[in-house]
């Protein structure tokens, strides 16, 4: 059973700060990684995907991947109260269209 | 381009009944996956369909079943409902079933309550 681990939080940061969300995964062969944001009562929405080691930036979001350490993270710069949500890390089993999700980290951004 | 749609959005059933949920993927997407989300278990994979064939299956009892039609629309069915089946059921579509560089897009979900 492939596992994706996330700290459930809540992670509380003040408005304007950097929020750092972390995820580890068990399958060393995994190649595709995703971050989803889920507001309470809503469905997950894709924030970013990352496939190569290093950083990938999109606006205020930066995803970081380290395959050797089996670690993927999401940084949110200039955090806003509207970023308050649960962030789900997902790892795809590439030979099959099967995604493994972490339990999510709840982020609270305080005004 | 329209997103993934799911019907109905909310459903209330009683124990022992059965239920059918429907999902229409993004136009052009051929793979449809179903997930169950509960507060205690998080997002759990149910099954995935591509070209009317079930390609992957999660660890759920046989009461959970699904199918996909030639237009890629998918349905899932839960028979003999139990209280523990109360959950948000999410459908996700993707362009292709295998390979990297592809991702899933979720529908709004169907909130099922079993009384």
XYZ file of N, CA and C in Angstrom:
678
model
N 0.839 -1.180 0.000
C 0.000 0.000 0.000
C 0.889 1.250 0.000
N 0.740 2.062 -1.027
C 1.531 3.282 -1.106
C 0.959 4.302 -0.136
N 1.853 5.018 0.546
C 1.409 5.961 1.559
C 1.882 7.366 1.255
N 1.032 8.303 1.594
C 1.347 9.717 1.485
C 1.040 10.337 2.844
N 2.053 10.924 3.443
C 1.917 11.429 4.795
C 1.968 12.952 4.823
N 1.040 13.530 5.559
C 1.016 14.966 5.781
C 0.698 15.232 7.234
N 1.235 16.309 7.755
C 0.870 16.763 9.089
C -0.538 17.354 9.011
N -1.438 16.876 9.867
C -2.830 17.304 9.754
C -3.054 18.747 10.187
N -2.096 19.294 10.962
C -2.236 20.672 11.418
C -3.224 20.769 12.561
N -3.848 21.937 12.782
C -3.784 23.065 11.867
C -2.468 23.830 11.944
N -2.096 24.374 10.801
C -0.946 25.248 10.700
C -1.479 26.674 10.668
N -1.075 27.451 11.635
C -1.540 28.827 11.729
C -0.411 29.783 11.399
N -0.668 30.690 10.468
C 0.317 31.707 10.104
C -0.379 33.055 10.042
N 0.332 34.138 10.318
C -0.277 35.464 10.190
C -0.334 35.882 8.720
N -1.270 36.733 8.423
C -1.402 37.271 7.070
C -0.088 37.895 6.633
N 0.299 37.591 5.398
C 1.537 38.125 4.848
C 2.752 37.238 5.051
N 2.627 36.222 5.890
C 3.754 35.327 6.163
C 3.835 34.231 5.092
N 4.905 33.448 5.173
C 5.058 32.287 4.291
C 4.537 31.055 5.007
N 3.655 30.332 4.341
C 3.157 29.063 4.883
C 3.906 27.935 4.187
N 4.384 26.977 4.957
C 5.143 25.856 4.418
C 4.425 24.554 4.738
N 4.042 23.845 3.703
C 3.291 22.596 3.853
C 4.146 21.449 3.329
N 4.185 20.369 4.065
C 5.087 19.277 3.732
C 4.363 17.958 3.509
N 5.004 17.107 2.724
C 4.406 15.824 2.366
C 5.531 14.830 2.091
N 5.420 13.633 2.619
C 6.349 12.558 2.273
C 5.572 11.402 1.681
N 6.256 10.621 0.836
C 5.581 9.519 0.172
C 6.449 8.276 0.227
N 5.815 7.124 0.124
C 6.546 5.876 0.351
C 7.096 5.240 -0.918
N 6.468 5.497 -2.078
C 6.874 4.820 -3.311
C 8.008 5.582 -3.996
N 9.204 5.026 -3.937
C 10.374 5.706 -4.499
C 10.256 5.887 -6.016
N 9.448 5.063 -6.656
C 9.308 5.150 -8.106
C 8.316 6.191 -8.584
N 7.665 6.891 -7.684
C 6.664 7.881 -8.067
C 7.303 9.018 -8.861
N 6.567 9.484 -9.869
C 7.111 10.516 -10.760
C 6.253 11.775 -10.826
N 4.994 11.675 -10.409
C 4.062 12.800 -10.581
C 3.450 13.175 -9.246
N 3.484 14.483 -8.963
C 3.063 14.950 -7.641
C 2.181 16.179 -7.804
N 1.202 16.286 -6.939
C 0.205 17.335 -7.087
C -0.166 17.911 -5.731
N -0.512 19.172 -5.753
C -1.097 19.830 -4.582
C -2.497 20.307 -4.948
N -3.442 19.956 -4.080
C -4.821 20.392 -4.230
C -5.198 21.221 -3.004
N -6.075 22.162 -3.202
C -6.638 22.968 -2.114
C -8.117 22.614 -1.999
N -8.562 22.439 -0.771
C -9.963 22.102 -0.559
C -10.538 22.990 0.531
N -11.499 23.815 0.135
C -12.226 24.614 1.113
C -13.294 23.737 1.749
N -13.664 24.096 2.963
C -14.641 23.316 3.713
C -15.942 23.163 2.919
N -16.365 21.928 2.742
C -17.611 21.663 2.032
C -17.504 21.687 0.523
N -16.308 21.919 0.007
C -16.099 21.979 -1.440
C -15.230 20.822 -1.900
N -15.080 20.690 -3.204
C -14.234 19.633 -3.752
C -12.806 20.152 -3.922
N -11.846 19.255 -4.012
C -10.450 19.676 -4.195
C -10.240 20.371 -5.534
N -9.415 21.405 -5.531
C -9.064 22.085 -6.770
C -7.546 22.057 -6.913
N -7.089 21.811 -8.113
C -5.663 21.678 -8.376
C -4.967 23.026 -8.226
N -3.867 23.023 -7.463
C -3.029 24.215 -7.353
C -1.818 24.079 -8.262
N -1.092 22.984 -8.091
C 0.139 22.803 -8.845
C 0.452 21.342 -9.044
N 1.198 21.076 -10.101
C 1.770 19.765 -10.326
C 3.281 19.935 -10.447
N 4.019 18.907 -10.084
C 5.474 18.952 -10.211
C 5.980 17.566 -10.524
N 6.952 17.478 -11.428
C 7.425 16.174 -11.893
C 8.934 16.026 -11.776
N 9.653 17.158 -11.701
C 11.114 17.117 -11.667
C 11.626 17.653 -10.342
N 12.784 17.169 -9.932
C 13.412 17.672 -8.718
C 13.635 19.181 -8.819
N 13.472 19.855 -7.683
C 13.708 21.286 -7.664
C 12.443 22.041 -7.341
N 12.437 23.293 -7.742
C 11.328 24.190 -7.440
C 10.523 24.505 -8.692
N 9.226 24.693 -8.473
C 8.342 25.158 -9.542
C 7.473 26.260 -8.955
N 7.500 27.409 -9.586
C 6.794 28.564 -9.038
C 5.601 28.924 -9.917
N 4.509 29.303 -9.243
C 3.314 29.778 -9.946
C 2.661 30.832 -9.058
N 2.940 32.083 -9.378
C 2.390 33.164 -8.561
C 2.944 33.121 -7.149
N 2.057 33.084 -6.180
C 2.502 33.042 -4.779
C 2.849 31.629 -4.316
N 2.645 30.659 -5.170
C 2.870 29.267 -4.788
C 4.182 28.739 -5.383
N 4.913 27.993 -4.561
C 6.109 27.294 -5.021
C 6.056 25.861 -4.531
N 6.135 24.943 -5.461
C 6.226 23.530 -5.096
C 7.686 23.109 -5.166
N 8.096 22.298 -4.211
C 9.465 21.805 -4.166
C 9.438 20.286 -4.108
N 10.290 19.667 -4.912
C 10.321 18.215 -4.968
C 11.748 17.713 -4.751
N 11.895 16.729 -3.897
C 13.167 16.061 -3.659
C 12.899 14.563 -3.681
N 13.145 13.949 -4.822
C 12.824 12.524 -4.978
C 13.740 11.642 -4.134
N 14.979 12.068 -3.935
C 15.909 11.264 -3.133
C 15.402 11.144 -1.697
N 14.831 12.213 -1.202
C 14.294 12.222 0.164
C 12.812 11.860 0.196
N 12.216 11.659 -0.969
C 10.794 11.320 -1.085
C 9.953 12.351 -0.361
N 10.151 13.572 -0.768
C 9.591 14.712 -0.046
C 9.118 15.749 -1.054
N 7.919 16.258 -0.829
C 7.414 17.334 -1.667
C 6.782 18.376 -0.750
N 6.974 19.630 -1.070
C 6.440 20.683 -0.213
C 5.763 21.760 -1.044
N 4.981 22.559 -0.381
C 4.304 23.695 -1.000
C 4.531 24.909 -0.121
N 5.060 25.964 -0.738
C 5.230 27.228 -0.036
C 4.216 28.220 -0.569
N 3.571 28.915 0.343
C 2.634 29.964 -0.033
C 3.181 31.276 0.512
N 3.574 32.147 -0.392
C 4.121 33.442 0.029
C 2.987 34.437 0.202
N 3.243 35.441 1.057
C 2.255 36.494 1.282
C 0.873 35.877 1.533
N 0.805 34.987 2.514
C -0.435 34.263 2.808
C -1.590 35.218 3.076
N -2.747 34.856 2.551
C -3.959 35.646 2.710
C -5.009 34.822 3.465
N -5.922 35.495 4.157
C -6.992 34.737 4.831
C -7.747 33.823 3.877
N -7.840 34.209 2.605
C -8.526 33.376 1.621
C -7.762 32.087 1.310
N -6.508 31.992 1.759
C -5.741 30.751 1.584
C -6.096 29.716 2.650
N -6.877 30.115 3.629
C -7.263 29.193 4.698
C -8.099 28.066 4.107
N -7.580 26.867 4.198
C -8.193 25.694 3.568
C -7.389 24.472 3.983
N -7.821 23.325 3.522
C -7.030 22.102 3.695
C -6.285 21.824 2.405
N -5.006 21.548 2.525
C -4.152 21.310 1.356
C -3.811 19.825 1.284
N -4.145 19.239 0.160
C -3.957 17.812 -0.058
C -2.783 17.573 -0.986
N -1.911 16.695 -0.563
C -0.794 16.249 -1.391
C -1.224 14.957 -2.084
N -0.928 14.833 -3.359
C -1.305 13.621 -4.090
C -0.114 13.122 -4.896
N 0.030 11.824 -4.930
C 1.093 11.163 -5.685
C 0.437 10.207 -6.674
N 0.868 10.264 -7.917
C 0.247 9.432 -8.947
C 1.096 8.212 -9.240
N 0.438 7.069 -9.319
C 1.105 5.849 -9.774
C 1.036 5.880 -11.290
N 2.156 6.151 -11.931
C 2.127 6.521 -13.332
C 1.751 5.400 -14.285
N 1.988 4.178 -13.910
C 1.602 3.091 -14.814
C 0.089 2.865 -14.785
N -0.534 3.372 -13.802
C -1.986 3.297 -13.672
C -2.478 4.693 -13.314
N -3.677 4.989 -13.668
C -4.196 6.319 -13.350
C -4.759 6.310 -11.937
N -3.855 6.058 -10.990
C -4.290 5.929 -9.609
C -3.548 6.957 -8.769
N -4.312 7.738 -8.040
C -3.746 8.788 -7.215
C -3.857 8.403 -5.752
N -2.809 8.663 -5.012
C -2.820 8.442 -3.568
C -2.766 9.807 -2.896
N -3.695 10.034 -2.010
C -3.813 11.330 -1.352
C -3.380 11.243 0.113
N -2.732 12.293 0.576
C -2.500 12.433 1.995
C -3.788 12.867 2.671
N -3.766 12.879 3.979
C -4.975 13.233 4.733
C -5.203 14.740 4.774
N -4.212 15.505 4.302
C -4.394 16.948 4.218
C -3.871 17.701 5.422
N -3.400 18.920 5.167
C -2.979 19.838 6.225
C -3.908 21.035 6.220
N -4.497 21.298 7.375
C -5.399 22.439 7.489
C -4.579 23.689 7.771
N -4.732 24.681 6.935
C -4.015 25.951 7.068
C -4.983 27.044 7.502
N -4.601 27.775 8.541
C -5.349 28.949 8.991
C -4.465 30.172 8.837
N -4.919 31.126 8.076
C -4.187 32.378 7.924
C -4.955 33.441 8.693
N -4.307 33.978 9.713
C -4.976 34.937 10.604
C -4.751 36.361 10.126
N -5.861 37.121 10.019
C -5.726 38.535 9.579
C -4.933 39.356 10.588
N -14.311 25.822 -21.275
C -14.659 24.396 -21.269
C -15.332 24.085 -19.937
N -16.464 23.400 -19.994
C -17.186 23.078 -18.767
C -16.377 22.087 -17.947
N -16.557 22.179 -16.620
C -15.838 21.287 -15.728
C -16.567 19.982 -15.540
N -16.102 19.231 -14.567
C -16.737 17.963 -14.222
C -18.060 18.255 -13.509
N -19.101 17.579 -13.923
C -20.394 17.766 -13.262
C -20.833 16.460 -12.601
N -21.487 16.621 -11.474
C -21.984 15.467 -10.733
C -23.429 15.720 -10.324
N -24.223 14.687 -10.427
C -25.612 14.761 -9.980
C -25.988 13.502 -9.235
N -26.853 13.611 -8.230
C -27.313 14.870 -7.636
C -26.243 15.458 -6.732
N -26.418 16.634 -6.259
C -25.447 17.229 -5.356
C -25.652 16.746 -3.923
N -26.875 16.513 -3.562
C -27.181 16.052 -2.208
C -28.196 14.919 -2.294
N -28.039 13.976 -1.373
C -28.897 12.803 -1.388
C -29.068 12.296 0.030
N -30.281 12.003 0.402
C -30.552 11.399 1.708
C -31.248 10.070 1.476
N -30.688 9.011 2.040
C -31.234 7.671 1.890
C -31.300 7.005 3.258
N -31.996 5.888 3.319
C -32.037 5.118 4.560
C -31.269 3.822 4.383
N -30.891 3.254 5.490
C -30.132 1.988 5.469
C -30.861 0.930 4.656
N -30.097 0.179 3.881
C -30.665 -0.892 3.081
C -31.046 -0.478 1.674
N -31.220 0.817 1.457
C -31.550 1.277 0.111
C -30.317 1.250 -0.779
N -30.526 1.510 -2.052
C -29.403 1.638 -2.963
C -29.426 3.027 -3.589
N -28.292 3.434 -4.128
C -28.193 4.769 -4.687
C -27.311 4.731 -5.935
N -27.633 5.597 -6.882
C -26.827 5.740 -8.092
C -26.418 7.189 -8.240
N -25.121 7.404 -8.414
C -24.573 8.743 -8.595
C -24.029 8.856 -10.013
N -24.109 10.065 -10.559
C -23.706 10.255 -11.939
C -22.593 11.296 -12.055
N -21.744 11.096 -13.045
C -20.617 12.003 -13.277
C -20.415 12.196 -14.773
N -20.312 13.451 -15.176
C -19.958 13.762 -16.564
C -18.596 14.426 -16.578
N -17.608 13.814 -17.237
C -16.251 14.367 -17.210
C -16.125 15.607 -18.095
N -14.971 16.243 -17.980
C -14.642 17.359 -18.860
C -14.647 16.844 -20.304
N -15.147 17.661 -21.210
C -15.214 17.249 -22.603
C -13.834 16.826 -23.110
N -13.774 15.637 -23.698
C -12.508 15.124 -24.205
C -11.765 14.231 -23.232
N -12.120 14.306 -21.955
C -11.493 13.419 -20.961
C -12.134 12.046 -21.043
N -11.311 11.033 -20.998
C -11.823 9.681 -21.161
C -11.704 8.826 -19.909
N -10.970 9.338 -18.930
C -10.790 8.579 -17.695
C -11.590 9.218 -16.574
N -12.319 8.410 -15.844
C -13.119 8.882 -14.713
C -12.783 8.046 -13.489
N -12.460 8.732 -12.415
C -12.176 8.061 -11.145
C -13.185 8.506 -10.106
N -13.451 7.629 -9.173
C -14.373 7.931 -8.085
C -13.647 7.807 -6.750
N -13.977 8.732 -5.841
C -13.386 8.752 -4.511
C -14.492 8.920 -3.468
N -14.220 8.372 -2.293
C -15.069 8.617 -1.128
C -14.272 9.464 -0.154
N -14.882 10.513 0.354
C -14.195 11.344 1.329
C -15.012 11.450 2.602
N -14.401 11.043 3.698
C -15.008 11.157 5.017
C -14.024 11.849 5.939
N -14.515 12.478 7.009
C -13.610 13.177 7.922
C -12.559 12.255 8.531
N -12.924 11.017 8.806
C -11.989 10.123 9.467
C -10.997 9.439 8.540
N -11.397 9.186 7.307
C -10.572 8.407 6.379
C -9.966 9.225 5.258
N -10.345 10.473 5.132
C -9.797 11.272 4.049
C -10.338 10.813 2.696
N -9.548 11.094 1.662
C -9.932 10.749 0.292
C -9.500 9.319 -0.016
N -10.456 8.469 -0.297
C -10.125 7.083 -0.600
C -10.597 6.728 -2.004
N -9.712 6.090 -2.743
C -9.965 5.731 -4.135
C -10.945 4.569 -4.197
N -11.970 4.730 -5.026
C -12.955 3.661 -5.235
C -12.626 2.852 -6.484
N -12.659 3.481 -7.640
C -12.321 2.824 -8.894
C -12.130 3.848 -9.993
N -11.557 3.367 -11.093
C -11.282 4.210 -12.246
C -11.739 3.502 -13.511
N -12.345 4.258 -14.401
C -12.824 3.724 -15.672
C -12.203 4.455 -16.839
N -11.936 3.689 -17.871
C -11.440 4.243 -19.124
C -11.998 3.396 -20.248
N -12.554 4.032 -21.249
C -13.151 3.321 -22.383
C -14.089 2.214 -21.930
N -14.945 2.561 -21.007
C -16.008 1.677 -20.512
C -15.480 0.467 -19.740
N -14.196 0.492 -19.384
C -13.586 -0.625 -18.668
C -13.052 -0.152 -17.324
N -13.273 -0.962 -16.303
C -12.705 -0.637 -15.005
C -11.226 -1.000 -15.025
N -10.359 0.010 -14.825
C -8.924 -0.223 -14.903
C -8.304 -0.420 -13.531
N -8.818 0.270 -12.541
C -8.258 0.194 -11.201
C -9.388 0.111 -10.195
N -9.102 -0.513 -9.077
C -10.125 -0.647 -8.053
C -9.486 -0.479 -6.683
N -10.143 0.235 -5.811
C -9.674 0.400 -4.439
C -10.208 -0.708 -3.552
N -9.968 -0.566 -2.267
C -10.352 -1.590 -1.305
C -11.723 -1.320 -0.699
N -12.727 -1.468 -1.514
C -14.096 -1.276 -1.060
C -14.879 -2.563 -1.329
N -15.915 -2.803 -0.518
C -16.699 -4.036 -0.723
C -17.457 -4.006 -2.044
N -17.943 -5.172 -2.428
C -18.632 -5.318 -3.695
C -19.928 -4.533 -3.800
N -20.386 -3.990 -2.660
C -21.608 -3.165 -2.712
C -21.382 -1.888 -3.545
N -20.132 -1.548 -3.705
C -19.773 -0.376 -4.504
C -19.425 -0.840 -5.914
N -20.108 -0.306 -6.875
C -19.841 -0.686 -8.260
C -19.983 0.537 -9.149
N -19.516 0.396 -10.352
C -19.612 1.529 -11.262
C -19.652 1.059 -12.691
N -19.820 2.019 -13.571
C -19.749 1.729 -14.989
C -19.479 3.022 -15.739
N -19.062 2.858 -16.975
C -18.821 4.022 -17.812
C -19.480 3.785 -19.165
N -20.037 4.831 -19.690
C -20.733 4.742 -20.957
C -19.830 5.185 -22.103
N -20.296 4.975 -23.314
C -19.472 5.270 -24.489
C -19.149 6.761 -24.614
N -19.952 7.606 -23.993
C -19.662 9.053 -24.046
C -18.807 9.498 -22.855
N -18.232 8.542 -22.142
C -17.338 8.727 -20.987
C -18.075 9.093 -19.699
N -19.338 9.361 -19.747
C -20.088 9.577 -18.523
C -20.031 8.322 -17.670
N -20.035 8.516 -16.372
C -19.887 7.370 -15.469
C -20.944 7.427 -14.377
N -21.299 6.272 -13.898
C -22.185 6.152 -12.755
C -21.533 5.244 -11.729
N -21.821 5.524 -10.462
C -21.449 4.571 -9.430
C -22.709 4.222 -8.637
N -22.729 3.002 -8.178
C -23.897 2.490 -7.467
C -23.443 1.922 -6.127
N -24.211 2.224 -5.120
C -23.964 1.611 -3.813
C -25.238 0.893 -3.403
N -25.131 -0.386 -3.190
C -26.309 -1.164 -2.795
C -26.289 -1.406 -1.291
N -27.440 -1.730 -0.741
C -27.581 -2.054 0.675
C -26.816 -1.050 1.536
N -27.230 0.178 1.464
C -26.541 1.265 2.138
C -26.403 1.033 3.634
N -25.237 1.431 4.142
C -24.951 1.378 5.571
C -24.699 2.801 6.061
N -24.840 2.982 7.383
C -24.631 4.313 7.949
C -23.245 4.845 7.594
N -22.256 3.958 7.576
C -20.882 4.347 7.293
C -20.632 4.778 5.866
N -21.635 4.628 5.017
C -21.483 5.073 3.623
C -21.750 6.563 3.479
N -22.188 7.201 4.542
C -22.388 8.651 4.513
C -21.052 9.322 4.247
N -20.991 10.089 3.186
C -19.714 10.671 2.769
C -19.946 11.629 1.613
N -18.864 12.308 1.245
C -18.836 13.087 0.014
C -18.214 12.196 -1.055
N -18.950 11.969 -2.123
C -18.444 11.144 -3.222
C -18.002 12.060 -4.353
N -16.746 11.930 -4.683
C -16.132 12.802 -5.673
C -15.775 12.039 -6.923
N -16.039 12.670 -8.025
C -15.663 12.142 -9.317
C -14.540 13.028 -9.862
N -13.567 12.420 -10.510
C -12.467 13.184 -11.094
C -12.213 12.679 -12.502
N -11.960 13.591 -13.415
C -11.686 13.167 -14.784
C -10.276 13.571 -15.190
N -9.702 12.790 -16.084
C -8.399 13.115 -16.648
C -8.396 12.707 -18.113
N -7.395 13.239 -18.824
C -7.375 13.070 -20.266
C -7.060 11.636 -20.670
N -6.034 11.082 -20.036
C -5.573 9.754 -20.410
C -5.443 8.908 -19.166
N -5.442 7.614 -19.286
C -5.415 6.776 -18.097
C -4.031 6.512 -17.545
N -3.000 6.676 -18.338
C -1.683 6.307 -17.846
C -0.669 7.366 -18.233
N 0.490 7.240 -17.677
C 1.560 8.144 -18.043
C 1.633 9.361 -17.158
N 2.795 9.947 -17.137
C 2.959 11.155 -16.342
C 2.419 12.370 -17.067
N 2.505 13.506 -16.415
C 2.104 14.748 -17.030
C 0.615 14.919 -17.170
N -0.147 14.094 -16.477
C -1.592 14.232 -16.551
C -2.122 14.362 -15.140
N -3.214 15.040 -14.978
C -3.743 15.198 -13.639
C -5.247 15.033 -13.654
N -5.805 15.014 -12.477
C -7.236 14.836 -12.322
C -7.894 16.132 -11.893
N -9.092 16.340 -12.413
C -9.889 17.499 -12.051
C -11.177 16.989 -11.423
N -11.488 17.555 -10.261
C -12.608 17.050 -9.489
C -13.919 17.768 -9.804
N -14.994 17.014 -9.701
C -16.321 17.588 -9.736
C -16.695 18.133 -8.368
N -17.885 18.718 -8.235
C -18.300 19.321 -6.967
C -18.680 18.304 -5.909
N -18.890 17.063 -6.304
C -19.202 16.025 -5.347
C -20.690 15.836 -5.115
N -21.018 14.659 -4.623
C -22.368 14.344 -4.168
C -22.288 14.033 -2.683
N -23.024 14.787 -1.886
C -23.049 14.542 -0.440
C -24.156 13.553 -0.148
N -23.764 12.348 0.268
C -24.713 11.280 0.582
C -24.858 11.152 2.092
N -26.072 11.207 2.555
C -26.355 10.979 3.969
C -27.235 9.753 4.087
N -26.806 8.803 4.906
C -27.572 7.576 5.123
C -28.130 7.605 6.542
N -29.438 7.524 6.644
C -30.099 7.589 7.956
C -30.536 6.207 8.429
